[in-house]
Each structure stands twice: as C-alpha cells, then as structure tokens.
Coordinates of C-alpha atoms and ligand atoms in Angstrom, one line a residue:
M260 CA 35.0 -54.6 136.2
T261 CA 37.6 -51.8 135.5
T262 CA 38.0 -50.5 131.9
Q263 CA 41.6 -52.0 131.9
R264 CA 40.2 -55.4 132.9
R265 CA 37.5 -55.2 130.2
R266 CA 40.1 -54.4 127.6
E267 CA 42.2 -57.3 128.7
K268 CA 39.2 -59.6 128.5
A269 CA 38.3 -58.3 125.0
A270 CA 41.9 -58.8 123.8
A271 CA 42.0 -62.3 125.2
A272 CA 38.7 -63.2 123.5
A273 CA 40.0 -61.8 120.2
V274 CA 43.0 -64.1 120.4
E275 CA 41.3 -67.4 121.0
P276 CA 38.7 -68.8 118.7
V277 CA 36.1 -70.9 120.7
G278 CA 37.3 -74.4 121.0
A279 CA 40.4 -73.6 118.8
G280 CA 43.4 -75.7 118.7
K281 CA 45.4 -73.0 116.9
S282 CA 45.0 -69.3 117.8
E283 CA 45.9 -66.1 116.0
A284 CA 46.4 -62.7 117.6
H285 CA 44.1 -60.0 116.2
G286 CA 43.7 -56.3 116.8
Y287 CA 40.8 -54.2 115.7
E288 CA 40.4 -53.5 112.0
F289 CA 38.4 -50.9 110.1
G290 CA 39.0 -48.3 112.7
G291 CA 37.7 -50.4 115.6
P292 CA 34.3 -49.8 117.1
I293 CA 34.0 -46.2 115.9
G294 CA 34.9 -47.2 112.3
A295 CA 32.5 -50.1 112.6
F296 CA 29.7 -47.8 113.8
V297 CA 30.3 -45.3 111.0
L298 CA 30.4 -48.0 108.3
T299 CA 27.4 -49.8 109.6
F300 CA 25.1 -46.8 109.6
G301 CA 26.9 -44.7 107.0
L302 CA 27.3 -47.0 104.0
P303 CA 23.6 -47.3 103.2
F304 CA 23.5 -43.5 102.8
V305 CA 26.3 -43.7 100.3
C306 CA 24.1 -46.0 98.2
Y307 CA 21.2 -43.7 98.4
A308 CA 23.3 -40.7 97.6
F309 CA 24.3 -42.3 94.3
A310 CA 20.8 -43.4 93.6
F311 CA 19.3 -39.9 94.1
L312 CA 22.1 -37.5 93.1
C313 CA 22.8 -39.2 89.8
N314 CA 19.3 -39.7 88.3
D315 CA 17.0 -39.7 85.2
V316 CA 15.0 -36.8 86.5
S317 CA 17.3 -33.8 86.3
G318 CA 20.9 -35.1 85.6
C319 CA 24.0 -36.6 86.9
P320 CA 24.8 -35.0 89.2
A321 CA 21.6 -33.1 90.0
P322 CA 22.4 -29.7 88.4
S323 CA 21.7 -27.5 91.4
L324 CA 24.6 -29.2 93.2
L325 CA 27.0 -27.4 90.9
S326 CA 25.9 -24.0 92.1
P327 CA 25.2 -24.4 95.8
S328 CA 25.4 -20.7 96.4
K329 CA 22.4 -20.1 94.1
L330 CA 20.7 -23.1 95.6
F331 CA 20.7 -21.7 99.1
S332 CA 20.6 -17.9 98.6
S333 CA 18.4 -15.6 96.7
P334 CA 17.9 -11.9 97.4
A335 CA 14.1 -12.5 97.8
L336 CA 14.5 -15.2 100.4
S337 CA 15.3 -15.1 104.1
A338 CA 17.9 -17.6 105.5
Q339 CA 15.1 -20.0 106.6
S340 CA 13.1 -19.9 103.5
G341 CA 16.4 -20.2 101.5
R342 CA 17.0 -23.6 103.2
Q343 CA 13.4 -24.7 102.4
H344 CA 13.8 -23.5 98.8
A345 CA 17.1 -25.5 98.5
L346 CA 15.5 -28.6 100.0
A347 CA 12.4 -28.3 97.7
T348 CA 14.7 -27.9 94.7
L349 CA 16.8 -30.9 95.6
K350 CA 13.8 -33.0 96.2
R351 CA 12.5 -32.1 92.8
E352 CA 15.8 -32.7 91.0
T353 CA 16.4 -36.0 92.7
G354 CA 12.9 -37.4 92.3
W355 CA 12.7 -37.9 96.1
P356 CA 9.8 -40.2 96.7
G357 CA 9.4 -39.3 100.4
V358 CA 10.6 -41.6 103.2
G359 CA 7.6 -43.8 102.7
G360 CA 8.4 -44.1 99.0
L361 CA 11.8 -45.7 99.8
I362 CA 10.1 -49.0 100.2
S363 CA 7.1 -50.8 98.6
V364 CA 5.3 -54.1 99.0
E365 CA 6.0 -55.0 95.4
A366 CA 9.7 -54.4 95.8
V367 CA 9.9 -56.4 99.0
L368 CA 8.0 -59.3 97.4
G369 CA 10.0 -59.1 94.2
T370 CA 13.3 -59.1 96.0
L371 CA 12.3 -62.0 98.3
A372 CA 11.2 -63.9 95.2
W373 CA 14.7 -63.4 93.8
Y374 CA 16.3 -64.8 97.0
G375 CA 13.8 -67.7 96.9
W376 CA 14.6 -68.4 93.2
S377 CA 18.4 -68.4 94.0
L378 CA 17.8 -70.7 96.9
L379 CA 15.6 -73.1 94.8
L380 CA 18.3 -73.4 92.1
H381 CA 20.9 -73.9 94.8
V382 CA 19.0 -76.8 96.2
L383 CA 17.5 -78.4 93.0
L384 CA 20.2 -78.2 90.4
P385 CA 23.0 -80.8 90.3
A386 CA 25.9 -79.6 92.4
Q387 CA 29.6 -80.3 93.1
E388 CA 30.0 -81.3 96.7
V389 CA 33.3 -79.9 98.1
E390 CA 35.0 -79.9 101.5
G391 CA 36.1 -76.6 102.9
T392 CA 39.6 -75.9 104.4
E393 CA 40.4 -77.3 107.8
L394 CA 38.7 -75.5 110.7
A395 CA 40.5 -74.2 113.7
T396 CA 38.4 -76.7 115.8
G397 CA 39.4 -79.5 113.5
G398 CA 37.3 -81.1 110.7
R399 CA 35.9 -79.6 107.5
L400 CA 32.5 -78.4 106.4
K401 CA 30.9 -79.6 103.3
Y402 CA 29.7 -77.1 100.6
R403 CA 27.4 -77.5 97.7
F404 CA 28.4 -75.5 94.6
N405 CA 26.3 -74.9 91.5
S406 CA 26.1 -71.1 91.2
F407 CA 27.4 -71.2 87.6
S408 CA 24.7 -73.5 86.4
S409 CA 22.2 -71.4 88.4
A410 CA 23.4 -68.3 86.6
L411 CA 23.1 -70.0 83.2
V412 CA 19.5 -71.0 83.9
T413 CA 18.6 -67.5 85.1
L414 CA 20.4 -65.8 82.2
F415 CA 18.7 -68.2 79.7
L416 CA 15.3 -67.3 81.0
C417 CA 16.2 -63.6 80.9
A418 CA 17.3 -64.0 77.3
A419 CA 14.1 -65.8 76.4
G420 CA 12.0 -63.0 78.1
S421 CA 14.0 -60.3 76.3
W422 CA 13.7 -62.2 73.0
A423 CA 9.9 -62.4 73.3
L424 CA 9.2 -59.0 74.8
G425 CA 12.2 -56.9 74.1
P426 CA 12.9 -54.1 76.6
N427 CA 9.4 -54.4 77.9
F428 CA 10.2 -57.8 79.5
Q429 CA 8.7 -57.4 83.0
L430 CA 11.8 -58.2 84.9
W431 CA 13.6 -55.2 83.3
T432 CA 10.7 -52.8 83.8
F433 CA 10.3 -54.0 87.4
I434 CA 13.9 -53.3 88.2
N435 CA 13.9 -49.9 86.5
T436 CA 10.7 -48.7 88.2
H437 CA 11.5 -50.1 91.7
Y438 CA 15.2 -49.4 91.8
V439 CA 15.3 -47.5 95.1
Q440 CA 12.8 -49.7 96.8
I441 CA 14.8 -52.8 95.8
L442 CA 17.9 -51.2 97.2
T443 CA 16.1 -50.5 100.5
T444 CA 14.9 -54.1 100.7
N445 CA 18.4 -55.4 100.2
V446 CA 19.7 -53.0 102.9
L447 CA 17.1 -54.3 105.3
I448 CA 17.8 -57.9 104.5
A449 CA 21.5 -57.2 105.3
Y450 CA 20.6 -55.7 108.7
F451 CA 18.2 -58.5 109.4
L452 CA 20.7 -61.2 108.5
S453 CA 23.6 -59.7 110.4
T454 CA 21.4 -59.3 113.5
Y455 CA 20.2 -62.8 113.2
T456 CA 23.7 -64.3 112.8
Y457 CA 25.1 -62.1 115.6
L458 CA 22.5 -63.2 118.1
R459 CA 22.7 -66.8 117.0
S460 CA 26.5 -66.9 117.4
F461 CA 26.0 -66.8 121.2
S462 CA 24.8 -70.4 121.0
V463 CA 28.2 -71.6 119.7
K464 CA 29.6 -73.8 122.4
R465 CA 33.2 -74.8 123.1
G466 CA 34.0 -78.2 121.9
N467 CA 30.8 -78.6 119.8
T468 CA 30.8 -81.3 117.3
S469 CA 28.8 -79.5 114.6
H470 CA 31.8 -77.5 113.4
R471 CA 30.4 -74.2 114.6
E472 CA 33.1 -71.8 115.7
L473 CA 33.6 -68.1 116.2
A474 CA 35.8 -66.0 113.8
A475 CA 39.2 -65.4 115.4
G476 CA 38.8 -61.6 115.2
G477 CA 35.1 -61.4 115.6
H478 CA 34.4 -61.8 119.3
T479 CA 36.1 -58.9 121.0
G480 CA 33.2 -58.3 123.3
N481 CA 32.4 -54.9 121.7
I482 CA 28.9 -55.3 120.3
I483 CA 29.0 -52.9 117.4
Y484 CA 32.5 -54.1 116.3
D485 CA 31.5 -57.8 116.5
F486 CA 28.2 -57.1 114.8
F487 CA 30.1 -55.4 111.9
I488 CA 33.0 -57.7 111.5
G489 CA 31.1 -61.0 112.0
R490 CA 31.0 -63.1 115.1
E491 CA 30.3 -66.7 113.9
L492 CA 32.7 -67.9 111.1
N493 CA 30.3 -70.2 109.2
P494 CA 26.7 -69.6 110.2
R495 CA 24.4 -72.2 108.7
V496 CA 20.7 -72.6 108.9
T497 CA 18.3 -75.5 108.2
V498 CA 15.4 -74.4 106.0
P499 CA 12.4 -76.8 106.0
Y500 CA 12.3 -78.9 102.8
L501 CA 15.5 -77.3 101.5
G502 CA 18.0 -78.6 104.0
E503 CA 21.1 -76.9 105.4
I504 CA 22.3 -73.6 103.9
D505 CA 25.7 -72.1 104.5
I506 CA 24.6 -68.4 104.8
K507 CA 28.0 -66.9 104.0
A508 CA 28.9 -69.0 101.0
F509 CA 25.3 -68.6 99.6
M510 CA 25.3 -64.8 100.0
E511 CA 28.8 -64.4 98.8
L512 CA 28.2 -65.5 95.2
R513 CA 24.5 -65.8 94.6
P514 CA 21.8 -63.0 95.0
G515 CA 24.2 -60.0 94.9
M516 CA 26.8 -61.1 92.3
L517 CA 24.2 -62.3 89.8
G518 CA 21.9 -59.4 90.9
W519 CA 24.7 -57.0 89.7
I520 CA 24.4 -58.5 86.2
L521 CA 20.6 -58.4 86.2
L522 CA 20.8 -54.7 87.1
N523 CA 23.2 -54.1 84.2
L524 CA 20.9 -55.9 81.8
A525 CA 17.9 -53.9 83.1
Y526 CA 19.8 -50.7 82.4
T527 CA 20.7 -51.9 78.9
A528 CA 17.0 -52.6 78.2
K529 CA 16.3 -49.1 79.5
Q530 CA 18.8 -47.5 77.1
Y531 CA 17.4 -49.5 74.2
K532 CA 13.8 -48.5 75.1
S533 CA 14.8 -44.8 75.4
Y534 CA 17.0 -44.5 72.4
G535 CA 16.3 -47.5 70.1
Y536 CA 19.9 -48.7 70.2
I537 CA 22.6 -50.1 72.5
T538 CA 25.9 -48.2 72.6
D539 CA 29.3 -49.8 72.4
S540 CA 30.1 -48.3 75.8
M541 CA 27.1 -50.2 77.3
L542 CA 28.2 -53.4 75.5
I543 CA 31.8 -53.1 76.9
V544 CA 30.5 -52.5 80.5
N545 CA 28.2 -55.5 80.2
F546 CA 30.8 -57.7 78.6
T547 CA 33.7 -57.1 81.1
Q548 CA 31.5 -57.2 84.2
T549 CA 29.6 -60.3 83.1
L550 CA 32.9 -62.0 82.3
Y551 CA 34.1 -61.1 85.8
V552 CA 31.0 -62.4 87.5
L553 CA 30.7 -65.6 85.5
D554 CA 34.4 -66.3 86.1
A555 CA 33.8 -66.0 89.9
L556 CA 30.8 -68.3 89.6
Y557 CA 32.6 -70.8 87.5
M558 CA 35.5 -70.9 89.9
E559 CA 33.1 -71.0 92.8
S560 CA 35.1 -73.5 94.9
A561 CA 38.0 -71.0 94.9
I562 CA 36.1 -68.9 97.5
L563 CA 36.9 -71.7 100.0
T564 CA 40.4 -70.3 100.4
T565 CA 39.6 -66.6 100.4
M566 CA 39.9 -64.6 103.6
D567 CA 36.1 -64.0 103.4
L568 CA 35.5 -67.7 104.0
T569 CA 38.5 -68.8 106.1
R570 CA 38.9 -65.7 108.4
D571 CA 36.0 -63.3 108.4
G572 CA 32.8 -64.1 110.3
F573 CA 29.5 -63.3 108.7
G574 CA 28.5 -59.9 110.0
F575 CA 27.2 -56.6 108.6
M576 CA 30.4 -56.1 106.6
L577 CA 29.8 -59.2 104.4
A578 CA 26.0 -59.1 104.5
F579 CA 25.8 -55.5 103.3
G580 CA 28.8 -55.8 101.0
D581 CA 27.4 -58.9 99.2
L582 CA 23.7 -57.9 99.0
A583 CA 23.6 -54.1 98.7
W584 CA 27.0 -52.5 98.2
L585 CA 28.2 -54.8 95.5
P586 CA 25.2 -54.9 93.2
F587 CA 24.1 -51.3 93.6
T588 CA 27.5 -49.5 93.5
Y589 CA 29.3 -51.8 91.0
S590 CA 26.5 -51.3 88.5
L591 CA 26.7 -47.4 88.5
Q592 CA 28.3 -47.2 85.1
A593 CA 25.6 -49.1 83.3
R594 CA 23.0 -47.1 85.2
Y595 CA 24.7 -43.9 84.0
L596 CA 24.9 -45.1 80.4
S597 CA 21.2 -46.1 80.4
V598 CA 20.4 -42.3 80.5
H599 CA 23.4 -40.9 78.8
P600 CA 24.3 -43.1 75.8
V601 CA 28.1 -42.6 75.2
I602 CA 29.4 -43.7 71.8
L603 CA 33.1 -44.6 71.9
G604 CA 33.9 -45.5 68.3
P605 CA 36.0 -48.5 67.3
W606 CA 39.5 -47.4 68.4
Y607 CA 38.6 -46.2 71.8
A608 CA 36.3 -49.2 72.3
L609 CA 39.1 -51.6 71.3
A610 CA 41.7 -49.9 73.6
I611 CA 39.3 -50.2 76.6
L612 CA 38.5 -53.7 75.8
G613 CA 42.2 -54.5 75.4
M614 CA 42.8 -53.1 78.9
G615 CA 40.0 -55.1 80.4
L616 CA 41.2 -58.3 78.8
G617 CA 44.8 -57.6 79.8
G618 CA 43.6 -57.2 83.4
Y619 CA 41.6 -60.4 83.2
I620 CA 44.6 -62.4 81.9
I621 CA 46.7 -61.3 84.9
F622 CA 43.8 -61.8 87.3
R623 CA 42.9 -65.3 86.1
G624 CA 46.4 -66.4 85.2
S625 CA 47.8 -65.6 88.7
N626 CA 44.8 -67.0 90.6
S627 CA 44.8 -70.2 88.5
Q628 CA 48.6 -70.6 88.9
K629 CA 48.3 -70.4 92.6
N630 CA 45.4 -72.8 92.7
A631 CA 47.1 -75.3 90.5
F632 CA 50.3 -75.1 92.5
R633 CA 48.5 -75.5 95.8
T634 CA 46.4 -78.4 94.5
N635 CA 49.2 -80.3 92.9
P636 CA 52.8 -78.8 92.8
D637 CA 53.8 -81.5 90.3
D638 CA 51.3 -80.4 87.7
P639 CA 53.3 -79.8 84.5
S640 CA 51.9 -76.3 84.2
V641 CA 53.6 -75.3 87.6
A642 CA 56.2 -77.9 88.2
H643 CA 59.0 -75.6 86.9
L644 CA 58.2 -72.7 89.3
E645 CA 60.4 -71.8 92.2
Y646 CA 59.1 -71.7 95.7
I647 CA 60.0 -71.4 99.4
Q648 CA 59.2 -74.4 101.6
T649 CA 57.8 -72.9 104.9
A650 CA 58.1 -74.5 108.3
S651 CA 54.3 -74.7 108.4
G652 CA 54.4 -77.2 105.5
A653 CA 52.9 -74.8 102.9
K654 CA 54.9 -73.6 99.9
L655 CA 55.1 -70.0 98.7
L656 CA 55.7 -69.4 95.0
T657 CA 58.6 -67.1 94.2
S658 CA 58.5 -67.1 90.4
G659 CA 55.9 -67.0 87.7
W660 CA 53.1 -64.5 88.5
W661 CA 53.7 -64.6 92.2
G662 CA 57.4 -63.8 91.7
R663 CA 56.4 -60.4 90.2
A664 CA 54.4 -59.0 93.2
R665 CA 53.0 -60.6 96.3
H666 CA 49.4 -59.7 95.2
I667 CA 49.8 -59.6 91.4
N668 CA 46.2 -60.9 91.2
Y669 CA 44.9 -57.6 92.7
L670 CA 46.7 -55.6 89.9
G671 CA 44.8 -57.7 87.3
D672 CA 41.5 -57.1 89.1
W673 CA 42.2 -53.4 89.3
L674 CA 43.1 -53.0 85.6
L675 CA 39.9 -54.8 84.8
S676 CA 38.0 -52.3 86.8
W677 CA 39.3 -49.5 84.5
S678 CA 37.4 -51.1 81.7
Y679 CA 34.2 -50.7 83.7
C680 CA 34.7 -47.0 84.2
L681 CA 36.4 -45.6 81.1
P682 CA 33.4 -46.3 78.8
T683 CA 31.6 -43.4 80.6
L684 CA 34.3 -41.0 79.4
F685 CA 34.3 -37.5 80.9
S686 CA 31.0 -38.1 82.4
G687 CA 28.1 -35.8 83.4
Y688 CA 24.7 -34.8 81.9
R689 CA 21.7 -32.7 82.5
L690 CA 18.1 -33.4 81.3
T691 CA 16.0 -30.7 79.8
N692 CA 12.6 -30.5 78.2
S693 CA 12.6 -30.5 74.4
I694 CA 11.2 -27.3 72.8
L695 CA 10.8 -29.0 69.4
T696 CA 9.0 -32.2 70.6
P697 CA 6.8 -31.2 73.6
G698 CA 6.7 -34.0 76.2
S699 CA 10.1 -35.4 75.3
R700 CA 13.4 -34.9 77.1
L701 CA 16.9 -34.1 75.9
V702 CA 20.1 -35.2 77.5
T703 CA 23.0 -32.7 77.2
T704 CA 26.5 -32.5 78.7
D705 CA 26.4 -28.7 78.6
G706 CA 28.3 -27.4 81.7
M707 CA 28.2 -30.9 83.2
A708 CA 31.1 -32.8 81.7
G709 CA 33.4 -34.2 84.3
W710 CA 31.0 -33.6 87.2
A711 CA 29.7 -37.2 87.3
I712 CA 33.3 -38.7 87.6
P713 CA 32.9 -39.2 91.3
V714 CA 30.0 -41.5 90.5
T715 CA 31.1 -43.3 87.4
Y716 CA 34.7 -43.7 88.5
F717 CA 33.8 -44.4 92.1
Y718 CA 34.4 -48.1 91.7
L719 CA 38.0 -47.6 90.4
L720 CA 38.9 -45.5 93.4
Y721 CA 37.0 -47.5 96.0
F722 CA 38.4 -50.8 94.6
A723 CA 42.0 -49.4 94.8
V724 CA 41.4 -48.6 98.5
L725 CA 39.8 -52.0 99.1
L726 CA 42.6 -53.9 97.4
V727 CA 45.4 -52.0 99.2
H728 CA 43.6 -52.5 102.5
R729 CA 42.9 -56.1 101.8
E730 CA 46.6 -56.7 100.8
R731 CA 47.6 -55.2 104.2
R732 CA 45.2 -57.5 106.0
D733 CA 46.5 -60.5 104.1
E734 CA 50.1 -59.5 104.6
E735 CA 49.5 -59.3 108.4
K736 CA 47.8 -62.7 108.4
C737 CA 50.7 -64.3 106.4
R738 CA 53.3 -62.6 108.6
R739 CA 51.6 -64.1 111.6
K740 CA 51.3 -67.5 110.0
Y741 CA 54.7 -67.9 108.3
G742 CA 57.0 -65.7 110.5
R743 CA 60.6 -65.8 109.3
D744 CA 59.6 -67.7 106.1
W745 CA 57.4 -64.7 105.1
E746 CA 60.4 -62.4 105.7
K747 CA 62.4 -64.5 103.2
Y748 CA 59.5 -64.3 100.7
V749 CA 59.3 -60.5 101.1
A750 CA 63.0 -60.2 100.5
K751 CA 62.7 -62.3 97.3
V752 CA 59.5 -60.6 96.1
P753 CA 59.7 -57.0 97.4
Y754 CA 56.7 -55.5 95.6
R755 CA 53.2 -55.7 97.1
I756 CA 50.8 -55.2 94.1
I757 CA 52.5 -53.3 91.1
P758 CA 55.9 -54.7 90.1
G759 CA 58.5 -52.0 90.3
V760 CA 56.1 -49.4 91.8
Y761 CA 54.3 -50.6 94.9
Ligands
NDP905 P1 44.3 -64.3 97.3 O1 43.7 -65.1 96.3 O2 45.2 -63.2 96.9 O3 45.1 -65.3 98.3 C1 45.9 -64.8 99.4 C2 46.5 -66.1 100.1 O4 47.3 -66.8 99.1 C3 47.4 -65.8 101.2 O5 46.7 -65.5 102.4 C4 48.2 -67.1 101.3 O6 47.3 -68.1 101.9 C5 48.3 -67.5 99.8 N1 49.6 -67.0 99.3 C6 50.1 -65.8 99.4 N2 51.3 -65.7 98.6 C7 51.4 -66.9 98.1 C8 52.4 -67.4 97.2 N3 53.5 -66.7 96.8 N4 52.3 -68.7 96.8 C9 51.3 -69.5 97.2 N5 50.3 -69.0 98.0 C10 50.4 -67.7 98.5 O7 43.2 -63.8 98.3 P2 41.9 -62.9 98.2 O8 40.8 -63.7 98.9 O9 42.1 -61.6 98.7 O10 41.5 -62.7 96.6 C11 40.9 -63.7 95.8 C12 40.5 -62.9 94.5 O11 39.3 -62.3 94.7 C13 41.5 -61.9 94.1 O12 41.8 -62.0 92.7 C14 40.8 -60.6 94.4 O13 41.2 -59.6 93.4 C15 39.3 -60.9 94.2 N6 38.5 -60.1 95.1 C16 37.5 -59.3 94.5 C17 36.7 -58.5 95.2 C18 35.6 -57.6 94.6 O14 34.9 -57.0 95.3 N7 35.6 -57.6 93.2 C19 36.8 -58.4 96.7 C20 37.8 -59.3 97.2 C21 38.6 -60.1 96.4 P3 47.9 -69.4 102.7 O15 47.6 -69.1 104.1 O16 47.1 -70.5 102.1 O17 49.4 -69.5 102.4

C-alpha cells in the first residue's frame, strides 16, 4: 500500500466512528503521532523531576541546580570525573533511591488496595443510576454515580484515624514514606490500563448491540497516536462479583481525584509532625482544592456531557492524566508547604481566599447555569436568559454567564487555581544541618527565594495552557456541529475566555 493510500485510509477511519449514524471529521491533535509519542513517554519523567528536584533532603530546588558550573567543573577534576561528581552530588541532593527503589511491594499493594477500596465503595454504596448522552450508534449507556458519598466515607475514616493517632495515622506515614513508589505504581497502572483498553478495542464490531463504539478521532490507524488519544469511547469491564464497571467514568473521578486530597492531607500531617502546627497557607491550599474536588464529585453526573466522556476515547492521555498526572502534580503546593511552612498573615490569607472563592463562584455559577438551561430552559432561574435556537435543535445561551465569554467557566477555574499557588509566595528553600541542635535540620530561603516558582506555580501555567487548548478543541467541535449558528453565536459573544481581553 502506498503512503498516500495509507494516509487516505487513516483519514477515512478518523472520520467514521464504527457503526456510526453521524460522523465528524477529525484531524490529529496534540501534535499527531510525534506529539503523542513525546507525551506518552515524556510525561512520567516530568512527574519524577518534580518528585526528586523539589525534595525534603536538600531543598526545593536541589541547591546544586542553581550553580551548574560549580556542579560540573572543579579544577581538581577531569571532564569525566566532573560528570561523575555532578551525578553523585545530584543523587545525594535528590535522595535518589536507585532504579530499583522507584518501586516497592508495599507501595504496589497499598496502591492496589486503594483502587480496590474505591471499587468496593462504588459497588456497595447506594448510587444514582443515570443515563449517558446519546451514542453515535444510538442508545444510551447507564452509569452508577456515588463518588461523593464514597469520598465522605473515606474522609470520615481518615478524620477518625487522624483524631486517634494524629500525624502518626498509618495512612499519612505510608503516603509520605512511599511517595515515589506510589507514583511509579500509578504510572504503571496507567500504562497497563491504556494497553488493555487499546488491545480490547479491536473487538468492537460494527453494528454491535452492546453500545460499544470507537471514539471518532481515536482510530486513525497510527498505533502510538490511537494508544495515546484513546481508541474505544466507553470501555467497560465485568469484574467477578462486582459487576460491570465503566473504566473511563470510574478513573475520571475516583482514585485520582480523591487521591489528590489524600496526598494533600498526608502533607498536612507531615507539616504538623515536623513543626507542631499547621500554617494558614496549608489550610488555604487544602480548603480550596478540597472544595474543588468535592464539588466535582457532588456534581458527578455533569461529567456525562464533558468532552472527556462524549468525545475522547480512554487511552493513555486520560489514564495517565487521571491516575498519575492529576494527583501528583496538582498536589505540589501542599507537598512544598509540608517542608517549608509559609505563614501568610490574615490580610494576605483573606485576599487569596477571596480570589479563590471569586473563581469558584464564576466556575460553579456558569456551569450550573448551563446545566439548568440545558435540562429545563423554562426553569425560573434561567427562563429570562437570551439564546440562539440552532438548526440542530440545541440552544446556545447568549446572555448571563455565557453571554460574557464563550468559556467563562474556564476563567473561574483558572482564578481558583491562583489560590492554590499563591500561598507558596516567592517559593524556594534549602535544608541545612543545625549547629545548635545536632541531628535536627533547618529550612532556610537564603539564596533560594523564587527558584521553586516553576514547581509551585506549575499548575497555574500548565492549567492556562490546558484551558486554552481545551477551548480551541471545543470551539472546533462546536463549529463542526453548529456551522453557521456557531458563527452567529461568536458574533454575539466575541470573547473566548476572558471578557474584553481574550
Ligand atoms: P464545558 O462545560 O465548557 O462545555 C462545553 C460544551 O457546552 C460545548 O461543547 C457545547 O456542547 C456546550 N455549549 C457551549 N456554549 C454554550 C452555550 N452558550 N450555551 C449552552 N451550551 C453551550 O466543557 P468542559 O468539559 O471543557 O468543562 C467542564 C468543566 O470542567 C469546566 O468548568 C472546566 O474548567 C473543568 N475542567 C477541569 C479540568 C482540571 O483538570 N481541573 C480539566 C478539564 C475541565 P453542546 O454540544 O452540548 O452544545
């Protein structure tokens, strides 16, 4: 087959979902196969870089990184022994456990127990049974939602453990002592799950009656791209005694989202154990992030209309994002504060809290307004809003929150993310041995202030990129779906995310 012919075949496959009645044209996203390759094999290294280069052994960042010329060269060393010296210094300063130390049996068992516990609560607790959006092949899947009550049960048990044992509650010490190994286990689970769902997607048949279908943009024929973006739209698996589990919906909100909060709480316990108090900065980070997670769990059924559920297949992008990237990079601020206890004072604390709550009001207000309008346009809370009636039958709001910008909800989400990062202030610390109290360590910002900003403000920057990219993807989808009606909407609501600016 010629290259041209192969390309045509791939493009045709990307246009037509298996057994689809409707079809959507899709090009490559995320830089195509090369981008998919880089992200699939590069992202875990980013997680490890954060884990090792910002640490409780030498500092955040590891101090030698600030003077690389000294790290590599010394008059007494040849070029080769200079490199060895640099490597040895970095290993010492990062607490490098060796390749074998990246994983341990206890961490694997502990992490699997966490997934098992999440699964058990999902199956055993009373749940809301909800139907998903209509599939391209017709029909709807049923979902079982109880992640909020599962979170409450888990958090209640954590509170009881902390009440009884304080910061020595075994869950907190386990997380803090096996952090890197737990990260590795989650990375491996993400690779395993995406390989499993990729291979299994080849058993999806045209015209099947079990509502199995391929994601419209996920079967281009390029292995690495399809593996990354996700081939099957809603992979499900039947677990003996537990019944059918929707892998994507389960992974989206359960082990990783609540895992993020458990990591934060473990860091809070660590701060308390080290210093004997919990700082206002740590409380704000915990409060705003827990609010965000509990909100997502409480509004669980809202995920049914997100592009993750309706459009993206379950591949490495979602598996890794849900299980490793989200919990381990979103919790970097609390991890930082567990070693360097920043005290903000009431005014600064209130200002950051105000910013977070302002962001939350925009985020929740806009998302709820759209949900209420889409569920029942005659609801008194939304009946007065203006809208465009599209030829497809759907209505697009043009006043209220959605009249200010086409993704005003992303602005709220982003403002909220400022309140996660600002509590770390102008971050950076180094750890030294105390001369006065032998055996104890001192944390100092001497020469380090500002150098940890790429770590503690990473979320802010990454999230801005994610939201702009997501907005572009959604815009493209809506343009395809609504055609000229979308042009009318854009003319009425010209700003994408920030009213008057962007
Ligand atoms: P949105 O909730 O922004 O929904 C976009 C969809 O809404 C469009 O595809 C369209 O769907 C519909 N729509 C667009 N404009 C209008 C309008 N004017 N009136 C009515 N309906 C409209 O999608 P997301 O899934 O991106 O986001 C959900 C939330 O999750 C966001 O608040 C986001 O910030 C958050 N999020 C957080 C992440 C994190 O890592 N923390 C990651 C991703 C998202 P239709 O085809 O039905 O018309």
